CSV table of C-alpha atoms in Angstrom, one decimal:
chain,number,residue,atom,x,y,z
A,1,UNK,CA,28.9,28.5,-7.1
A,2,UNK,CA,31.0,25.8,-9.1
A,3,UNK,CA,31.1,25.5,-13.0
A,4,UNK,CA,29.7,22.3,-12.5
A,5,UNK,CA,26.5,23.8,-10.8
A,6,UNK,CA,26.3,26.4,-13.5
A,7,UNK,CA,26.5,23.5,-16.3
A,8,UNK,CA,23.6,21.6,-14.4
A,9,UNK,CA,21.4,24.8,-14.5
A,10,UNK,CA,22.1,25.3,-17.9
A,11,UNK,CA,21.0,21.7,-18.4
A,12,UNK,CA,17.9,22.4,-16.7
A,13,UNK,CA,17.1,25.2,-18.4
A,14,UNK,CA,17.3,23.7,-21.9
A,15,UNK,CA,15.4,20.7,-20.8
A,16,UNK,CA,12.4,22.8,-19.8
A,17,UNK,CA,12.8,24.7,-22.8
A,18,UNK,CA,14.6,28.1,-21.6
A,19,UNK,CA,16.9,29.9,-23.4
A,20,UNK,CA,18.8,31.9,-21.0
A,21,UNK,CA,22.0,34.2,-21.1
A,22,UNK,CA,24.7,33.2,-18.7
A,23,UNK,CA,24.7,36.1,-16.5
A,24,UNK,CA,21.0,35.5,-16.0
A,25,UNK,CA,21.7,31.8,-15.0
A,26,UNK,CA,24.3,32.8,-12.4
A,27,UNK,CA,21.6,35.0,-10.8
A,28,UNK,CA,19.0,32.5,-10.7
A,29,UNK,CA,21.6,29.9,-9.5
A,30,UNK,CA,22.8,32.3,-6.5
A,31,UNK,CA,18.9,32.4,-5.6
A,32,UNK,CA,18.5,28.7,-5.9
A,33,UNK,CA,21.7,28.0,-3.5
A,34,UNK,CA,20.4,30.6,-0.9
A,35,UNK,CA,16.8,28.9,-0.9
A,36,UNK,CA,18.2,25.4,-0.5
A,37,UNK,CA,20.3,26.3,2.4
A,38,UNK,CA,17.2,27.9,4.1
A,39,UNK,CA,15.1,25.2,3.3
A,40,UNK,CA,16.7,22.1,4.1
A,41,UNK,CA,18.7,22.8,7.1
A,42,UNK,CA,21.2,20.5,8.9
A,43,UNK,CA,18.7,17.3,9.7
A,44,UNK,CA,21.1,14.4,10.8
A,45,UNK,CA,20.3,11.0,10.2
A,46,UNK,CA,20.7,8.7,13.7
A,47,UNK,CA,21.4,5.0,13.8
A,48,UNK,CA,20.9,4.9,17.3
A,49,UNK,CA,17.1,3.8,18.6
A,50,UNK,CA,15.5,2.3,21.4
A,51,UNK,CA,14.3,-1.2,22.0
A,52,UNK,CA,15.7,-4.5,20.2
A,53,UNK,CA,15.3,-6.7,17.1
A,54,UNK,CA,12.7,-9.1,17.7
A,55,UNK,CA,13.0,-12.8,17.7
A,56,UNK,CA,9.6,-14.5,16.5
A,57,UNK,CA,9.1,-17.9,14.6
A,58,UNK,CA,7.7,-16.3,11.3
A,59,UNK,CA,10.5,-13.5,11.2
A,60,UNK,CA,7.4,-11.1,10.9
A,61,UNK,CA,8.8,-8.3,13.3
A,62,UNK,CA,12.0,-6.2,13.2
A,63,UNK,CA,12.8,-3.7,15.9
A,64,UNK,CA,10.2,-3.6,18.6
A,65,UNK,CA,10.2,-1.8,22.1
A,66,UNK,CA,11.2,-3.6,25.2
A,67,UNK,CA,7.8,-2.8,26.6
A,68,UNK,CA,4.8,-1.8,24.3
A,69,UNK,CA,4.4,1.8,23.9
A,70,UNK,CA,0.9,3.2,25.5
A,71,UNK,CA,-0.6,6.2,25.4
A,72,UNK,CA,-3.8,5.7,26.9
A,73,UNK,CA,-5.6,2.8,28.6
A,74,UNK,CA,-9.2,3.9,27.4
A,75,UNK,CA,-10.5,4.5,23.8
A,76,UNK,CA,-11.9,2.0,21.0
A,77,UNK,CA,-8.6,0.2,20.6
A,78,UNK,CA,-7.5,-0.2,24.3
A,79,UNK,CA,-6.0,-3.6,25.1
A,80,UNK,CA,-5.0,-4.3,21.7
A,81,UNK,CA,-1.5,-4.4,20.1
A,82,UNK,CA,-0.4,-3.1,17.2
A,83,UNK,CA,2.9,-3.6,14.5
A,84,UNK,CA,3.5,-1.0,11.9
A,85,UNK,CA,5.3,-1.8,8.4
A,86,UNK,CA,8.5,-0.7,8.3
A,87,UNK,CA,8.1,2.1,5.6
A,88,UNK,CA,5.9,4.1,8.2
A,89,UNK,CA,7.8,6.3,10.7
A,90,UNK,CA,7.7,5.4,14.5
A,91,UNK,CA,9.6,7.9,16.9
A,92,UNK,CA,12.8,6.2,18.2
A,93,UNK,CA,12.6,3.0,16.3
A,94,UNK,CA,14.9,2.2,13.3
A,95,UNK,CA,12.9,2.1,10.1
A,96,UNK,CA,14.5,0.3,7.0
A,97,UNK,CA,11.7,-0.1,4.7
A,98,UNK,CA,13.1,-3.9,4.1
A,99,UNK,CA,16.6,-3.0,2.8
A,100,UNK,CA,20.0,-2.7,4.2
A,101,UNK,CA,20.5,0.3,2.1
A,102,UNK,CA,18.0,2.4,4.1
A,103,UNK,CA,18.5,3.2,7.8
A,104,UNK,CA,16.9,6.0,9.8
A,105,UNK,CA,15.4,6.4,13.7
A,106,UNK,CA,12.9,9.0,12.9
A,107,UNK,CA,12.0,11.6,15.6
A,108,UNK,CA,8.5,11.9,14.7
A,109,UNK,CA,5.7,9.3,14.5
A,110,UNK,CA,3.4,9.1,11.4
A,111,UNK,CA,0.0,10.4,12.0
A,112,UNK,CA,-1.5,6.9,11.1
A,113,UNK,CA,0.2,5.3,14.0
A,114,UNK,CA,-0.3,8.5,16.1
A,115,UNK,CA,-4.2,8.4,15.8
A,116,UNK,CA,-4.0,4.6,16.6
A,117,UNK,CA,-2.2,5.6,20.0
A,118,UNK,CA,-4.8,8.1,20.6
A,119,UNK,CA,-7.3,5.4,20.4
A,120,UNK,CA,-5.6,3.2,22.9
A,121,UNK,CA,-3.6,0.7,21.0
A,122,UNK,CA,-0.5,-0.8,22.3
A,123,UNK,CA,2.4,-0.4,20.0
A,124,UNK,CA,4.8,-3.1,20.0
A,125,UNK,CA,7.2,-2.3,17.0
A,126,UNK,CA,8.0,-2.7,13.2
A,127,UNK,CA,7.2,-5.5,11.1
A,128,UNK,CA,9.2,-6.8,8.2
A,129,UNK,CA,8.5,-6.1,4.5
A,130,UNK,CA,9.7,-6.6,1.1
A,131,UNK,CA,12.4,-3.9,0.0
A,132,UNK,CA,10.8,-0.6,-1.1
A,133,UNK,CA,7.5,-2.5,-0.9
A,134,UNK,CA,8.0,-4.2,-4.0
A,135,UNK,CA,7.2,-8.1,-4.3
A,136,UNK,CA,4.0,-9.9,-3.8
A,137,UNK,CA,5.4,-13.0,-2.2
A,138,UNK,CA,7.3,-12.0,1.1
A,139,UNK,CA,10.4,-13.6,0.2
A,140,UNK,CA,12.9,-10.8,-0.4
A,141,UNK,CA,13.3,-8.9,2.8
A,142,UNK,CA,17.1,-8.1,3.1
A,143,UNK,CA,16.2,-9.3,6.9
A,144,UNK,CA,15.2,-12.4,5.7
A,145,UNK,CA,12.1,-14.4,4.5
A,146,UNK,CA,8.8,-14.0,6.2
A,147,UNK,CA,7.3,-17.3,7.0
A,148,UNK,CA,3.6,-18.1,6.6
A,149,UNK,CA,2.2,-19.2,9.8
A,150,UNK,CA,-0.2,-21.4,8.0
A,151,UNK,CA,2.4,-23.3,6.0
A,152,UNK,CA,5.9,-22.6,5.7
A,153,UNK,CA,5.8,-23.9,2.2
A,154,UNK,CA,3.4,-21.3,1.1
A,155,UNK,CA,4.4,-17.5,0.8
A,156,UNK,CA,3.3,-15.2,3.2
A,157,UNK,CA,2.6,-12.6,0.5
A,158,UNK,CA,3.9,-9.1,0.0
A,159,UNK,CA,4.9,-6.6,0.4
A,160,UNK,CA,3.2,-6.2,3.7
A,161,UNK,CA,4.7,-9.6,4.4
A,162,UNK,CA,5.5,-9.2,8.3
A,163,UNK,CA,2.5,-7.3,9.3
A,164,UNK,CA,0.3,-10.2,7.7
A,165,UNK,CA,2.2,-13.0,9.3
A,166,UNK,CA,2.4,-11.3,12.6
A,167,UNK,CA,-1.4,-11.0,12.9
A,168,UNK,CA,-1.9,-14.4,11.5
A,169,UNK,CA,0.3,-16.0,14.2
A,170,UNK,CA,-1.3,-14.0,17.0
A,171,UNK,CA,1.7,-11.7,17.7
A,172,UNK,CA,-0.5,-8.6,17.5
A,173,UNK,CA,-4.1,-8.0,17.1
A,174,UNK,CA,-3.5,-5.1,14.5
A,175,UNK,CA,-0.8,-4.3,11.7
A,176,UNK,CA,-0.3,-1.5,9.4
A,177,UNK,CA,0.4,-2.3,5.9
A,178,UNK,CA,0.8,-0.1,2.8
A,179,UNK,CA,-1.2,-1.0,-0.7
A,180,UNK,CA,0.2,-0.1,-3.8
A,181,UNK,CA,-1.2,-2.7,-5.9
A,182,UNK,CA,-2.4,-5.5,-3.4
A,183,UNK,CA,0.4,-5.2,-0.9
A,184,UNK,CA,-2.0,-5.3,2.1
A,185,UNK,CA,-4.7,-7.4,0.5
A,186,UNK,CA,-2.3,-10.3,-1.0
A,187,UNK,CA,-0.4,-11.3,2.0
A,188,UNK,CA,-3.9,-10.8,4.0
A,189,UNK,CA,-5.3,-13.4,1.9
A,190,UNK,CA,-2.3,-15.8,1.9
A,191,UNK,CA,-2.2,-15.7,5.7
A,192,UNK,CA,-6.0,-16.1,6.1
A,193,UNK,CA,-6.7,-12.7,7.7
A,194,UNK,CA,-8.7,-9.5,6.9
A,195,UNK,CA,-6.9,-6.6,5.0
A,196,UNK,CA,-8.0,-3.2,4.2
A,197,UNK,CA,-7.1,-1.0,1.3
A,198,UNK,CA,-8.5,2.4,2.1
A,199,UNK,CA,-9.7,4.9,-0.6
A,200,UNK,CA,-6.4,6.9,-2.0
A,201,UNK,CA,-6.2,10.2,0.5
A,202,UNK,CA,-8.5,8.7,3.4
A,203,UNK,CA,-5.5,8.0,5.9
A,204,UNK,CA,-2.7,10.7,5.8
A,205,UNK,CA,0.5,9.1,4.3
A,206,UNK,CA,2.8,11.8,6.2
A,207,UNK,CA,5.7,9.9,7.4
A,208,UNK,CA,5.6,6.9,5.0
A,209,UNK,CA,8.1,6.0,2.3
A,210,UNK,CA,6.0,6.1,-1.0
A,211,UNK,CA,6.5,3.6,-3.6
A,212,UNK,CA,3.9,5.0,-6.0
A,213,UNK,CA,2.4,8.1,-4.4
A,214,UNK,CA,-0.7,8.1,-6.7
A,215,UNK,CA,-1.4,4.5,-6.0
A,216,UNK,CA,-0.2,4.1,-2.3
A,217,UNK,CA,-2.7,3.7,0.6
A,218,UNK,CA,-2.3,2.9,4.4
A,219,UNK,CA,-4.4,0.2,5.7
A,220,UNK,CA,-5.1,-1.9,8.8
A,221,UNK,CA,-4.6,-6.0,9.0
A,222,UNK,CA,-6.7,-8.0,11.9
A,223,UNK,CA,-8.4,-11.3,12.3
A,224,UNK,CA,-11.8,-9.8,12.1
A,225,UNK,CA,-13.5,-6.9,10.3
A,226,UNK,CA,-14.7,-5.3,13.2
A,227,UNK,CA,-11.3,-4.5,14.5
A,228,UNK,CA,-9.9,-3.4,11.3
A,229,UNK,CA,-13.0,-1.0,11.2
A,230,UNK,CA,-12.1,0.6,14.4
A,231,UNK,CA,-8.5,0.8,13.2
A,232,UNK,CA,-9.4,2.5,10.1
A,233,UNK,CA,-11.8,4.9,11.8
A,234,UNK,CA,-8.9,6.2,14.2
A,235,UNK,CA,-6.9,6.9,11.2
A,236,UNK,CA,-9.0,8.4,8.9
A,237,UNK,CA,-9.1,12.0,8.2
A,238,UNK,CA,-6.9,15.2,6.9
A,239,UNK,CA,-3.5,16.1,8.1
A,240,UNK,CA,-1.6,19.2,7.4
A,241,UNK,CA,1.5,17.6,6.5
A,242,UNK,CA,-0.3,15.7,3.8
A,243,UNK,CA,-2.3,18.3,1.7
A,244,UNK,CA,-3.5,15.6,-0.7
A,245,UNK,CA,-5.3,13.7,2.4
A,246,UNK,CA,-9.1,14.0,2.3
A,247,UNK,CA,-11.4,15.1,4.8
A,248,UNK,CA,-14.2,12.4,4.3
A,249,UNK,CA,-15.6,10.5,7.3
A,250,UNK,CA,-16.5,6.6,7.1
A,251,UNK,CA,-20.0,5.8,6.3
A,252,UNK,CA,-20.7,3.9,9.7
A,253,UNK,CA,-21.3,5.7,13.0
A,254,UNK,CA,-21.0,2.5,15.4
A,255,UNK,CA,-19.5,-1.0,14.9
A,256,UNK,CA,-23.3,-2.3,15.1
A,257,UNK,CA,-23.9,-0.7,11.6
A,258,UNK,CA,-21.4,-3.0,10.0
A,259,UNK,CA,-24.0,-6.0,10.5
A,260,UNK,CA,-26.6,-3.6,8.7
A,261,UNK,CA,-26.3,-4.9,5.0
A,262,UNK,CA,-30.1,-5.7,4.5
A,263,UNK,CA,-30.9,-4.0,1.2
A,264,UNK,CA,-27.6,-3.7,-0.4
A,265,UNK,CA,-27.2,-4.9,-3.9
A,266,UNK,CA,-23.7,-6.5,-4.8
A,267,UNK,CA,-22.4,-6.9,-8.1
A,268,UNK,CA,-20.5,-10.1,-9.1
A,269,UNK,CA,-18.4,-8.9,-12.2
A,270,UNK,CA,-17.5,-11.4,-14.6
A,271,UNK,CA,-13.8,-10.7,-16.0
A,272,UNK,CA,-12.3,-11.1,-12.4
A,273,UNK,CA,-13.8,-14.4,-11.9
A,274,UNK,CA,-13.0,-15.3,-15.4
A,275,UNK,CA,-9.5,-14.6,-15.1
A,276,UNK,CA,-9.2,-16.7,-11.8
A,277,UNK,CA,-8.8,-20.4,-11.6
A,278,UNK,CA,-12.2,-22.6,-11.7
A,279,UNK,CA,-11.5,-23.7,-8.2
A,280,UNK,CA,-11.1,-20.2,-6.6
A,281,UNK,CA,-14.0,-18.8,-8.8
A,282,UNK,CA,-16.3,-21.6,-7.7
A,283,UNK,CA,-15.3,-21.4,-4.1
A,284,UNK,CA,-16.3,-17.7,-4.1
A,285,UNK,CA,-19.4,-17.9,-5.8
A,286,UNK,CA,-20.6,-20.5,-3.1
A,287,UNK,CA,-19.9,-17.9,-0.7
A,288,UNK,CA,-21.4,-15.0,-2.5
A,289,UNK,CA,-24.9,-17.3,-3.1
A,290,UNK,CA,-25.2,-17.1,0.7
A,291,UNK,CA,-25.4,-13.2,1.0
A,292,UNK,CA,-29.1,-13.5,0.4
A,293,UNK,CA,-29.5,-14.8,3.5
A,294,UNK,CA,-28.5,-11.3,4.9
A,295,UNK,CA,-30.9,-9.6,2.5
A,296,UNK,CA,-28.2,-8.5,0.2
A,297,UNK,CA,-29.1,-8.9,-3.7
A,298,UNK,CA,-26.5,-10.4,-5.9
A,299,UNK,CA,-26.3,-9.7,-9.5
A,300,UNK,CA,-24.1,-10.3,-12.4
A,301,UNK,CA,-22.6,-7.1,-13.7
A,302,UNK,CA,-20.0,-6.4,-16.4
A,303,UNK,CA,-16.6,-5.0,-15.5
A,304,UNK,CA,-13.7,-5.5,-18.1
A,305,UNK,CA,-10.4,-5.1,-16.1
A,306,UNK,CA,-8.7,-4.4,-19.6
A,307,UNK,CA,-4.9,-4.4,-19.3
A,308,UNK,CA,-5.0,-2.7,-16.1
A,309,UNK,CA,-2.1,-5.4,-14.7
A,310,UNK,CA,0.5,-4.0,-17.0
A,311,UNK,CA,-0.8,-0.4,-16.5
A,312,UNK,CA,-0.3,-0.8,-12.8
A,313,UNK,CA,3.3,-2.3,-13.4
A,314,UNK,CA,4.4,0.6,-15.7
A,315,UNK,CA,2.8,3.3,-13.3
A,316,UNK,CA,4.4,2.2,-10.0
A,317,UNK,CA,7.8,1.5,-11.7
A,318,UNK,CA,7.7,4.9,-13.1
A,319,UNK,CA,6.6,6.9,-10.0
A,320,UNK,CA,9.3,5.1,-7.9
A,321,UNK,CA,12.1,6.0,-10.3
A,322,UNK,CA,10.7,9.5,-10.1
A,323,UNK,CA,11.0,9.1,-6.3
A,324,UNK,CA,14.6,7.8,-6.8
A,325,UNK,CA,15.7,10.9,-8.8
A,326,UNK,CA,13.7,13.1,-6.2
A,327,UNK,CA,15.5,11.3,-3.1
A,328,UNK,CA,11.9,10.0,-1.8
A,329,UNK,CA,10.2,13.5,-3.0
A,330,UNK,CA,7.3,13.6,-5.7
A,331,UNK,CA,6.4,17.2,-6.2
A,332,UNK,CA,2.5,17.8,-5.4
A,333,UNK,CA,2.0,14.4,-3.9
A,334,UNK,CA,1.9,15.5,-0.3
A,335,UNK,CA,4.3,13.1,1.4
A,336,UNK,CA,8.0,12.6,1.4
A,337,UNK,CA,8.9,16.1,2.8
A,338,UNK,CA,10.2,15.0,6.0
A,339,UNK,CA,13.9,16.1,6.0
A,340,UNK,CA,15.2,12.7,7.9
A,341,UNK,CA,13.5,10.4,5.6
A,342,UNK,CA,14.4,12.3,2.4
A,343,UNK,CA,18.1,12.3,3.6
A,344,UNK,CA,17.7,8.5,4.5
A,345,UNK,CA,16.6,8.0,0.9
A,346,UNK,CA,19.4,10.1,-0.6
A,347,UNK,CA,21.7,7.8,1.3
A,348,UNK,CA,19.9,4.6,0.0
A,349,UNK,CA,20.0,6.0,-3.5
A,350,UNK,CA,24.0,6.6,-3.2
A,351,UNK,CA,24.9,3.3,-1.6
A,352,UNK,CA,22.5,1.2,-4.2
A,353,UNK,CA,19.0,0.1,-3.6
A,354,UNK,CA,19.8,-3.7,-4.4
A,355,UNK,CA,19.2,-6.1,-7.2
A,356,UNK,CA,15.5,-7.1,-6.3
A,357,UNK,CA,14.5,-3.3,-6.5
A,358,UNK,CA,16.4,-2.9,-9.8
A,359,UNK,CA,14.8,-6.1,-11.5
A,360,UNK,CA,11.6,-4.7,-10.8
A,361,UNK,CA,11.8,-1.1,-11.6
A,362,UNK,CA,14.2,-0.8,-14.4
A,363,UNK,CA,12.5,-2.5,-17.3
A,364,UNK,CA,9.4,-0.3,-17.2
A,365,UNK,CA,11.3,2.8,-16.0
A,366,UNK,CA,13.6,2.3,-19.1
A,367,UNK,CA,10.6,2.2,-21.3
A,368,UNK,CA,9.5,5.4,-19.5
A,369,UNK,CA,12.4,7.5,-19.7
A,370,UNK,CA,13.0,6.2,-23.4
A,371,UNK,CA,9.5,7.0,-24.6
A,372,UNK,CA,9.4,10.4,-23.1
A,373,UNK,CA,6.7,9.3,-20.7
A,374,UNK,CA,4.5,7.8,-23.5
A,375,UNK,CA,4.3,4.5,-21.9
A,376,UNK,CA,3.2,6.4,-18.4
A,377,UNK,CA,0.8,8.3,-20.1
A,378,UNK,CA,-0.8,5.2,-21.9
A,379,UNK,CA,-0.7,3.3,-18.7
A,380,UNK,CA,-2.9,6.3,-17.2
A,381,UNK,CA,-5.2,6.3,-20.1
A,382,UNK,CA,-5.8,2.6,-19.4
A,383,UNK,CA,-6.6,3.4,-16.0
A,384,UNK,CA,-8.8,6.4,-16.8
A,385,UNK,CA,-10.8,3.9,-19.0
A,386,UNK,CA,-11.0,1.3,-16.5
A,387,UNK,CA,-12.1,3.7,-13.8
A,388,UNK,CA,-14.9,5.0,-16.1
A,389,UNK,CA,-16.1,1.6,-16.6
A,390,UNK,CA,-16.0,0.8,-12.7
A,391,UNK,CA,-18.0,3.8,-12.0
A,392,UNK,CA,-20.7,2.7,-14.6
A,393,UNK,CA,-20.8,-0.4,-12.8
A,394,UNK,CA,-21.4,1.2,-9.6
A,395,UNK,CA,-24.5,3.0,-11.0
A,396,UNK,CA,-26.6,-0.2,-10.5
A,397,UNK,CA,-25.0,-1.7,-7.6
A,398,UNK,CA,-23.6,-0.6,-4.2
A,399,UNK,CA,-20.5,-2.7,-4.0
A,400,UNK,CA,-18.5,-5.4,-5.9
A,401,UNK,CA,-17.4,-8.8,-4.5
A,402,UNK,CA,-14.8,-11.0,-6.4
A,403,UNK,CA,-11.8,-13.5,-5.4
A,404,UNK,CA,-8.9,-11.4,-4.0
A,405,UNK,CA,-6.1,-13.8,-5.7
A,406,UNK,CA,-6.9,-15.6,-8.8
A,407,UNK,CA,-5.0,-18.8,-7.7
A,408,UNK,CA,-4.3,-20.5,-4.5
A,409,UNK,CA,-1.4,-18.9,-2.4
A,410,UNK,CA,1.8,-19.7,-4.2
A,411,UNK,CA,4.3,-22.0,-3.0
A,412,UNK,CA,7.6,-20.6,-2.1
A,413,UNK,CA,10.1,-19.7,-5.0
A,414,UNK,CA,7.5,-20.2,-7.8
A,415,UNK,CA,7.0,-16.7,-8.6
A,416,UNK,CA,10.0,-15.6,-10.7
A,417,UNK,CA,9.0,-13.9,-13.5
A,418,UNK,CA,6.4,-10.6,-14.3
A,419,UNK,CA,4.0,-13.1,-16.0
A,420,UNK,CA,3.8,-14.9,-12.3
A,421,UNK,CA,3.1,-11.6,-10.7
A,422,UNK,CA,-0.5,-11.5,-12.8
A,423,UNK,CA,-2.5,-14.1,-11.1
A,424,UNK,CA,-1.4,-12.7,-7.7
A,425,UNK,CA,-2.1,-9.2,-8.4
A,426,UNK,CA,-4.5,-9.0,-11.1
A,427,UNK,CA,-7.7,-8.6,-9.1
A,428,UNK,CA,-6.2,-6.2,-6.6
A,429,UNK,CA,-4.1,-3.7,-8.5
A,430,UNK,CA,-6.9,-2.2,-10.7
A,431,UNK,CA,-8.6,-0.7,-7.6
A,432,UNK,CA,-5.4,1.2,-6.5
A,433,UNK,CA,-5.7,2.7,-10.1
A,434,UNK,CA,-9.1,3.7,-9.5
A,435,UNK,CA,-8.3,4.9,-5.9
A,436,UNK,CA,-11.6,2.8,-4.5
A,437,UNK,CA,-11.7,1.0,-1.3
A,438,UNK,CA,-11.2,-2.9,-1.2
A,439,UNK,CA,-11.4,-5.2,1.8
A,440,UNK,CA,-10.3,-8.7,1.5
A,441,UNK,CA,-11.5,-11.5,4.2
A,442,UNK,CA,-11.4,-15.2,4.1
A,443,UNK,CA,-14.0,-16.9,3.2
A,444,UNK,CA,-13.1,-20.7,2.9
A,445,UNK,CA,-10.3,-23.1,2.2
A,446,UNK,CA,-9.0,-25.5,-0.4
A,447,UNK,CA,-7.1,-28.4,1.0
A,448,UNK,CA,-6.5,-26.1,4.3
A,449,UNK,CA,-5.1,-23.0,2.2
A,450,UNK,CA,-7.2,-20.0,2.6
A,451,UNK,CA,-9.3,-18.6,0.0
A,452,UNK,CA,-10.4,-15.0,0.3
A,453,UNK,CA,-13.1,-12.6,-1.4
A,454,UNK,CA,-12.6,-8.6,-1.9
A,455,UNK,CA,-15.3,-6.3,-1.5
A,456,UNK,CA,-14.9,-3.3,-3.4
A,457,UNK,CA,-17.1,0.2,-3.1
A,458,UNK,CA,-16.9,3.5,-4.8
A,459,UNK,CA,-14.2,6.0,-3.4
A,460,UNK,CA,-14.6,7.1,0.0
A,461,UNK,CA,-17.3,4.7,0.4
A,462,UNK,CA,-15.0,2.5,2.8
A,463,UNK,CA,-17.8,1.9,5.2
A,464,UNK,CA,-19.8,0.2,2.8
A,465,UNK,CA,-16.7,-2.0,1.6
A,466,UNK,CA,-16.3,-2.9,5.3
A,467,UNK,CA,-20.1,-3.6,5.5
A,468,UNK,CA,-20.0,-6.0,2.8
A,469,UNK,CA,-16.8,-7.6,4.0
A,470,UNK,CA,-18.7,-8.3,7.5
A,471,UNK,CA,-21.3,-9.9,5.4
A,472,UNK,CA,-19.0,-12.1,3.7
A,473,UNK,CA,-17.3,-13.0,6.9
A,474,UNK,CA,-20.8,-13.6,8.5
A,475,UNK,CA,-21.7,-16.3,5.7
A,476,UNK,CA,-18.2,-17.6,5.2
A,477,UNK,CA,-17.2,-21.3,6.3
């Protein structure tokens, strides 16, 4: 115990409103020091893994196995290949979170990946990403820009950029992404593939490096809705290492159930269309008009998005700033407790997380600190009001359909300001705040660029969102 330790304990006590004697502080500090030694152990970070750095045209893949890892040749996903976003742990493969500051070779595999292996999938390796999952374009990975295989002049989308590009290019059949404000759906829409944001807590997040724990989800990216449904079904379910994970099954029992959409009522919400460009809104409306051919009734529904775009940016930045201060752990959120990953985060924090992360996080994090948490509380209040309006909309409809992006996929090097983010994430981020499932599917194109629609259902009704997405897929151009 040092004088600096005692001073730090005094500071913490005062911050929490305790007025304690020095002798009592010394006693408490001795207890804390003993508990820390017992709890943290001596985990060692490894820099050596197996496999090699990939060499693909899109720069979509990072560390890959010399041969795909296979656990069984039977199961619903047998014969399909998988890449995993590089903020999700795979044993023996180096993990970077898209940042040269972060490096660890995990000794365990995240349950989301482990369950896919049990379902017969062939694990190829890791996918490139924006540093610490920050950024909707895919241009800022410390390991190089990810190229959109549809058009190199158009962004691949982010932050799950490598996952989307690998699927779109045909390098893998399935890729895992993570979605905090659209990081699965945005790159899926840019690359013209299917992307699933699962209900918050449906898929356990153990073995995953969070961005904003109250918003983060893990979801599959594929070329068709059926494969996405199979992957999500394999991953869903509780895990004891993530006590926030939920025991909620998917609604459908067989893949054939995905085609059973007759009798559903789908709401067409006004605000997401009004805030989209006319060409995008009109293109998606043309597709939704066709849903009646499958026995689906479409009706207009009121859903004011409010200021959820700004609320999302403030929530995400504040929670990540807390993660930084806690070396990757947010108490009570169920993830970040793996000692290897925690130590890697601590080392990255010491080295510095980079200019891209600083630009994204510091402004709202500064406001959160100087306001004593008032800006975070206000953002949460905005989110609660939106969630209440969303629940009211679901009282009259089974699901909602709207454009995924408000604009065409943007050109490279054109998204440079906070204002530029809004047309990209404005229709996706609200549903992270609400915790509901959302599935994006390409439905048409404009001048060769994909236009995608997003199916949204109530929380834990992921099967219903997939059924509506499948209907959109069936009536798409």
